[in-house]
C-alpha cells in the first residue's frame, strides 16, 4: 500500500500516520523516508490543496509528519489560516478534524515560533469548549488528544532475572519498581531488535533507583563519601565497613557492568562499557552534592540546581546504557556525543525536564522523608515566589524545554535520527510517568492501567472483505 504510486499523496500521509500511531513504523522506515522525502522536495501538499484557503487537516498533518521525520518545515505554511489581525480564523472552529490536526502539529513547536504557540492555545481552547457538541467519535479522539498529544505520548502503551539480585530484600528502604522500570525502557525503544537493551537497561535503572534512594534518605554523608569513593575507584574495599545494603549496591553495579562487557565482547564493543562506568561515576558525584545540600540544610539557586540536575536526573547514564545495546548505533561516535562535557542541547533539555517533572510531582513526598532540596524550593529561594507560583513557572520552563527538543530533532544532525528518537521517547515517557503532577514511578498503582494496555490487552486486527480494518 505504501509503495503503490498515486497522484494524491494524502492517502499515503494518512497511512503513514496510522502506521506510526500503531508503533510499527520500524517495519517501513525506508518506504516512509522515501515518501516524505519526495513530498518535502516537491513541497506537496502545501501547494496542492483542496480549497482556496487550503485544507487545515492536510497541511497540519503533512507539517507534523515532516517535522517528525526531521525536516525543518517552515511554520509559515499556517499563515493562510490567520486573519488580518494575526489571529486564527474563527471559521476554522467548526472543523474538528482540522483543528485536531493543527493541535497535534503545534506540539512540534521550536523556540521563536509564535504562530505555533498561538495555534496550540487556539486549538486547545476551542476543542475543549466544543466537546459537548461533538459526535461521540470526534469527542473520544479529542479527549484523548487533549490528555495525550502524539508528540508527548508513548507509541506503545518477566522479570525472573531480577529476583536473583534480591535487592528488594537487601534494600528494604529502596523502591522496588521493576515493572515500572521496564515500562519506562519499553516506551523509549520498543522495537524487537532492542530486547537485550531493555533487559540490561531495566536491571541497571532498577539498581540505580536503589543508589538514588540510598543517597536521598538512608545513609549519612560520611557513609556516602565512602560509597562515592568506591564507585569512583571501581573498588569495593572502601565500603567494607558499611552496612550490607550499601555494599550490595556497589557490588551489583560491578557485576552488571561485567555482564555488559561479556555481552558486547562478541561484537568487539566491550570497550564501550567504559562510557557507562564514567556516566555512573558522574551521577554518583551529583548525588553526593545533593546529599551534602541536605545535610547542611543548604538550598542552592534554581540555576545551580538545574545544572546539577542534568546529571542527577539519571537520563544521561540511562541513555548511555541504552545506546550501548543499540546494535549499529552502539559506536564511539554516538557515545562520545552523549558523553561530551559540553552536554548536547537535546540531552540537556530532556534531562532537566526529567529532573523538574519528577520534582513537581514528588517534592512533598521527598520532603517528608528528609529531603530539603527540590526545584520548587530552589525556585522560591532564587526568585522570592510562593510555592504555587514556583510550580507554575517550572511548568512553563518544561514547555520551553519541549521546544528545544523539537528543534534538536530536526535535520541535519551529527548523530543518526534513531538515536535522537530514543531521547525523544524517553521524554515522552516522562509525560506518562508524571502527568497531572503524579509520580507513577514511586506510586506504581497509578501505572496499572498503562501496564495492562501494554502487556495484557492486545490491539485487535480483524480481516473483513479482504481489507484490513
Tab-separated table of N, CA and C in Angstrom, residues 317-393:
chain	number	residue	atom	x	y	z
A	317	UNK	N	23.014	8.784	32.046
A	317	UNK	CA	23.575	7.448	32.267
A	317	UNK	C	22.642	6.372	31.725
A	318	UNK	N	21.326	6.538	31.885
A	318	UNK	CA	20.382	5.550	31.361
A	318	UNK	C	20.430	5.524	29.840
A	319	UNK	N	20.521	6.701	29.230
A	319	UNK	CA	20.608	6.762	27.770
A	319	UNK	C	21.917	6.160	27.266
A	320	UNK	N	22.991	6.338	28.021
A	320	UNK	CA	24.271	5.732	27.642
A	320	UNK	C	24.161	4.215	27.635
A	321	UNK	N	23.507	3.658	28.653
A	321	UNK	CA	23.277	2.208	28.693
A	321	UNK	C	22.435	1.776	27.496
A	322	UNK	N	21.422	2.554	27.179
A	322	UNK	CA	20.556	2.240	26.044
A	322	UNK	C	21.343	2.182	24.747
A	323	UNK	N	22.165	3.195	24.490
A	323	UNK	CA	22.914	3.250	23.237
A	323	UNK	C	23.940	2.122	23.133
A	324	UNK	N	24.431	1.671	24.280
A	324	UNK	CA	25.380	0.555	24.276
A	324	UNK	C	24.751	-0.694	23.685
A	325	UNK	N	23.421	-0.804	23.763
A	325	UNK	CA	22.713	-2.009	23.329
A	325	UNK	C	21.907	-1.772	22.052
A	326	UNK	N	22.289	-0.768	21.259
A	326	UNK	CA	21.511	-0.435	20.068
A	326	UNK	C	22.178	-0.866	18.770
A	327	UNK	N	22.828	-2.018	18.797
A	327	UNK	CA	23.351	-2.588	17.562
A	327	UNK	C	24.308	-1.670	16.834
A	328	UNK	N	23.965	-1.317	15.587
A	328	UNK	CA	24.864	-0.500	14.765
A	328	UNK	C	25.040	0.917	15.314
A	329	UNK	N	24.125	1.341	16.185
A	329	UNK	CA	24.265	2.673	16.774
A	329	UNK	C	25.112	2.666	18.040
A	330	UNK	N	25.529	1.485	18.457
A	330	UNK	CA	26.438	1.368	19.597
A	330	UNK	C	27.856	1.560	19.087
A	331	UNK	N	28.254	2.804	18.962
A	331	UNK	CA	29.584	3.093	18.437
A	331	UNK	C	30.198	4.274	19.182
A	332	UNK	N	31.466	4.467	18.957
A	332	UNK	CA	32.211	5.501	19.671
A	332	UNK	C	31.664	6.892	19.384
A	333	UNK	N	31.241	7.137	18.149
A	333	UNK	CA	30.762	8.466	17.769
A	333	UNK	C	29.522	8.856	18.583
A	334	UNK	N	28.578	7.935	18.692
A	334	UNK	CA	27.346	8.213	19.441
A	334	UNK	C	27.647	8.392	20.926
A	335	UNK	N	28.473	7.512	21.475
A	335	UNK	CA	28.767	7.582	22.906
A	335	UNK	C	29.653	8.772	23.252
A	336	UNK	N	30.540	9.162	22.337
A	336	UNK	CA	31.306	10.397	22.533
A	336	UNK	C	30.366	11.602	22.567
A	337	UNK	N	29.357	11.556	21.705
A	337	UNK	CA	28.397	12.669	21.611
A	337	UNK	C	27.633	12.844	22.917
A	338	UNK	N	27.068	11.769	23.441
A	338	UNK	CA	26.262	11.898	24.662
A	338	UNK	C	27.127	12.118	25.895
A	339	UNK	N	28.406	11.733	25.829
A	339	UNK	CA	29.302	11.857	26.984
A	339	UNK	C	30.090	13.160	26.983
A	340	UNK	N	29.860	14.002	25.992
A	340	UNK	CA	30.611	15.251	25.864
A	340	UNK	C	30.437	16.114	27.108
A	341	UNK	N	31.540	16.723	27.544
A	341	UNK	CA	31.482	17.620	28.704
A	341	UNK	C	30.491	18.749	28.442
A	342	UNK	N	30.504	19.246	27.206
A	342	UNK	CA	29.512	20.220	26.770
A	342	UNK	C	28.268	19.439	26.356
A	343	UNK	N	27.379	19.187	27.309
A	343	UNK	CA	26.244	18.285	27.102
A	343	UNK	C	25.413	18.728	25.903
A	344	UNK	N	25.125	17.827	24.959
A	344	UNK	CA	24.291	18.192	23.809
A	344	UNK	C	22.968	18.798	24.260
A	345	UNK	N	22.505	19.783	23.509
A	345	UNK	CA	21.301	20.518	23.881
A	345	UNK	C	20.104	19.598	24.070
A	346	UNK	N	19.984	18.580	23.216
A	346	UNK	CA	18.864	17.649	23.308
A	346	UNK	C	18.917	16.858	24.609
A	347	UNK	N	20.102	16.357	24.940
A	347	UNK	CA	20.282	15.581	26.171
A	347	UNK	C	20.044	16.467	27.387
A	348	UNK	N	20.550	17.683	27.319
A	348	UNK	CA	20.389	18.616	28.443
A	348	UNK	C	18.923	18.936	28.675
A	349	UNK	N	18.196	19.226	27.597
A	349	UNK	CA	16.784	19.584	27.732
A	349	UNK	C	15.970	18.427	28.307
A	350	UNK	N	16.182	17.224	27.780
A	350	UNK	CA	15.412	16.079	28.270
A	350	UNK	C	15.775	15.751	29.716
A	351	UNK	N	17.043	15.917	30.072
A	351	UNK	CA	17.492	15.607	31.432
A	351	UNK	C	16.919	16.592	32.451
A	352	UNK	N	16.947	17.884	32.109
A	352	UNK	CA	16.388	18.874	33.040
A	352	UNK	C	14.883	18.680	33.169
A	353	UNK	N	14.218	18.347	32.060
A	353	UNK	CA	12.785	18.056	32.139
A	353	UNK	C	12.520	16.900	33.093
A	354	UNK	N	13.353	15.868	33.012
A	354	UNK	CA	13.201	14.724	33.907
A	354	UNK	C	13.325	15.161	35.361
A	355	UNK	N	14.317	16.001	35.640
A	355	UNK	CA	14.524	16.493	36.994
A	355	UNK	C	13.334	17.325	37.476
A	356	UNK	N	12.873	18.241	36.627
A	356	UNK	CA	11.807	19.157	37.017
A	356	UNK	C	10.467	18.442	37.169
A	357	UNK	N	10.137	17.548	36.221
A	357	UNK	CA	8.851	16.845	36.286
A	357	UNK	C	8.805	15.909	37.486
A	358	UNK	N	9.923	15.278	37.781
A	358	UNK	CA	9.996	14.438	38.972
A	358	UNK	C	9.778	15.275	40.230
A	359	UNK	N	10.390	16.445	40.254
A	359	UNK	CA	10.330	17.279	41.455
A	359	UNK	C	8.927	17.808	41.738
A	360	UNK	N	8.254	18.321	40.716
A	360	UNK	CA	6.945	18.914	40.993
A	360	UNK	C	5.900	17.847	41.312
A	361	UNK	N	6.202	16.591	40.999
A	361	UNK	CA	5.271	15.516	41.333
A	361	UNK	C	5.583	14.855	42.672
A	362	UNK	N	6.816	15.022	43.162
A	362	UNK	CA	7.207	14.251	44.343
A	362	UNK	C	7.866	15.074	45.447
A	363	UNK	N	7.975	16.406	45.281
A	363	UNK	CA	8.752	17.168	46.272
A	363	UNK	C	8.130	17.114	47.670
A	364	UNK	N	6.794	17.036	47.749
A	364	UNK	CA	6.161	16.962	49.069
A	364	UNK	C	6.460	15.628	49.751
A	365	UNK	N	6.409	14.548	48.954
A	365	UNK	CA	6.742	13.227	49.489
A	365	UNK	C	8.206	13.167	49.912
A	366	UNK	N	9.101	13.699	49.075
A	366	UNK	CA	10.535	13.682	49.384
A	366	UNK	C	10.830	14.499	50.636
A	367	UNK	N	10.123	15.616	50.796
A	367	UNK	CA	10.355	16.461	51.966
A	367	UNK	C	10.013	15.722	53.260
A	368	UNK	N	8.971	14.902	53.210
A	368	UNK	CA	8.561	14.132	54.390
A	368	UNK	C	9.618	13.133	54.818
A	369	UNK	N	10.392	12.606	53.821
A	369	UNK	CA	11.392	11.600	54.197
A	369	UNK	C	12.798	12.187	54.337
A	370	UNK	N	12.879	13.527	54.450
A	370	UNK	CA	14.149	14.129	54.834
A	370	UNK	C	14.804	15.023	53.809
A	371	UNK	N	14.373	14.973	52.565
A	371	UNK	CA	14.988	15.809	51.537
A	371	UNK	C	14.531	17.256	51.717
A	372	UNK	N	15.442	18.210	51.556
A	372	UNK	CA	15.088	19.621	51.707
A	372	UNK	C	15.276	20.385	50.410
A	373	UNK	N	15.792	19.719	49.390
A	373	UNK	CA	16.102	20.409	48.151
A	373	UNK	C	15.291	19.818	47.005
A	374	UNK	N	14.586	20.678	46.313
A	374	UNK	CA	13.929	20.318	45.060
A	374	UNK	C	13.882	21.575	44.213
A	375	UNK	N	13.479	21.418	42.967
A	375	UNK	CA	13.388	22.577	42.084
A	375	UNK	C	12.444	23.628	42.640
A	376	UNK	N	11.402	23.180	43.339
A	376	UNK	CA	10.409	24.113	43.870
A	376	UNK	C	11.033	25.028	44.916
A	377	UNK	N	11.712	24.446	45.908
A	377	UNK	CA	12.352	25.267	46.944
A	377	UNK	C	13.427	26.173	46.348
A	378	UNK	N	14.177	25.630	45.387
A	378	UNK	CA	15.258	26.419	44.773
A	378	UNK	C	14.705	27.605	43.989
A	379	UNK	N	13.607	27.395	43.305
A	379	UNK	CA	12.984	28.497	42.557
A	379	UNK	C	12.447	29.550	43.521
A	380	UNK	N	11.813	29.093	44.589
A	380	UNK	CA	11.272	30.022	45.587
A	380	UNK	C	12.384	30.874	46.184
A	381	UNK	N	13.541	30.252	46.426
A	381	UNK	CA	14.652	30.996	47.020
A	381	UNK	C	15.210	32.023	46.050
A	382	UNK	N	15.466	31.605	44.803
A	382	UNK	CA	16.118	32.496	43.838
A	382	UNK	C	15.223	33.671	43.452
A	383	UNK	N	13.918	33.408	43.313
A	383	UNK	CA	13.028	34.450	42.791
A	383	UNK	C	12.055	35.003	43.824
A	384	UNK	N	12.093	34.483	45.046
A	384	UNK	CA	11.254	35.018	46.103
A	384	UNK	C	9.766	34.848	45.852
A	385	UNK	N	9.381	33.700	45.327
A	385	UNK	CA	7.974	33.466	44.991
A	385	UNK	C	7.320	32.521	46.002
A	386	UNK	N	6.010	32.384	45.863
A	386	UNK	CA	5.275	31.399	46.653
A	386	UNK	C	5.488	30.016	46.044
A	387	UNK	N	5.109	28.989	46.796
A	387	UNK	CA	5.219	27.619	46.288
A	387	UNK	C	4.370	27.429	45.036
A	388	UNK	N	3.156	27.956	45.067
A	388	UNK	CA	2.247	27.823	43.925
A	388	UNK	C	2.814	28.490	42.673
A	389	UNK	N	3.370	29.681	42.831
A	389	UNK	CA	3.946	30.389	41.686
A	389	UNK	C	5.189	29.678	41.167
A	390	UNK	N	5.982	29.110	42.078
A	390	UNK	CA	7.177	28.371	41.669
A	390	UNK	C	6.809	27.187	40.778
A	391	UNK	N	5.803	26.413	41.193
A	391	UNK	CA	5.362	25.264	40.393
A	391	UNK	C	4.871	25.727	39.029
A	392	UNK	N	4.121	26.816	39.024
A	392	UNK	CA	3.577	27.359	37.763
A	392	UNK	C	4.699	27.743	36.804
A	393	UNK	N	5.735	28.396	37.303
A	393	UNK	CA	6.839	28.831	36.446
A	393	UNK	C	7.698	27.652	35.987
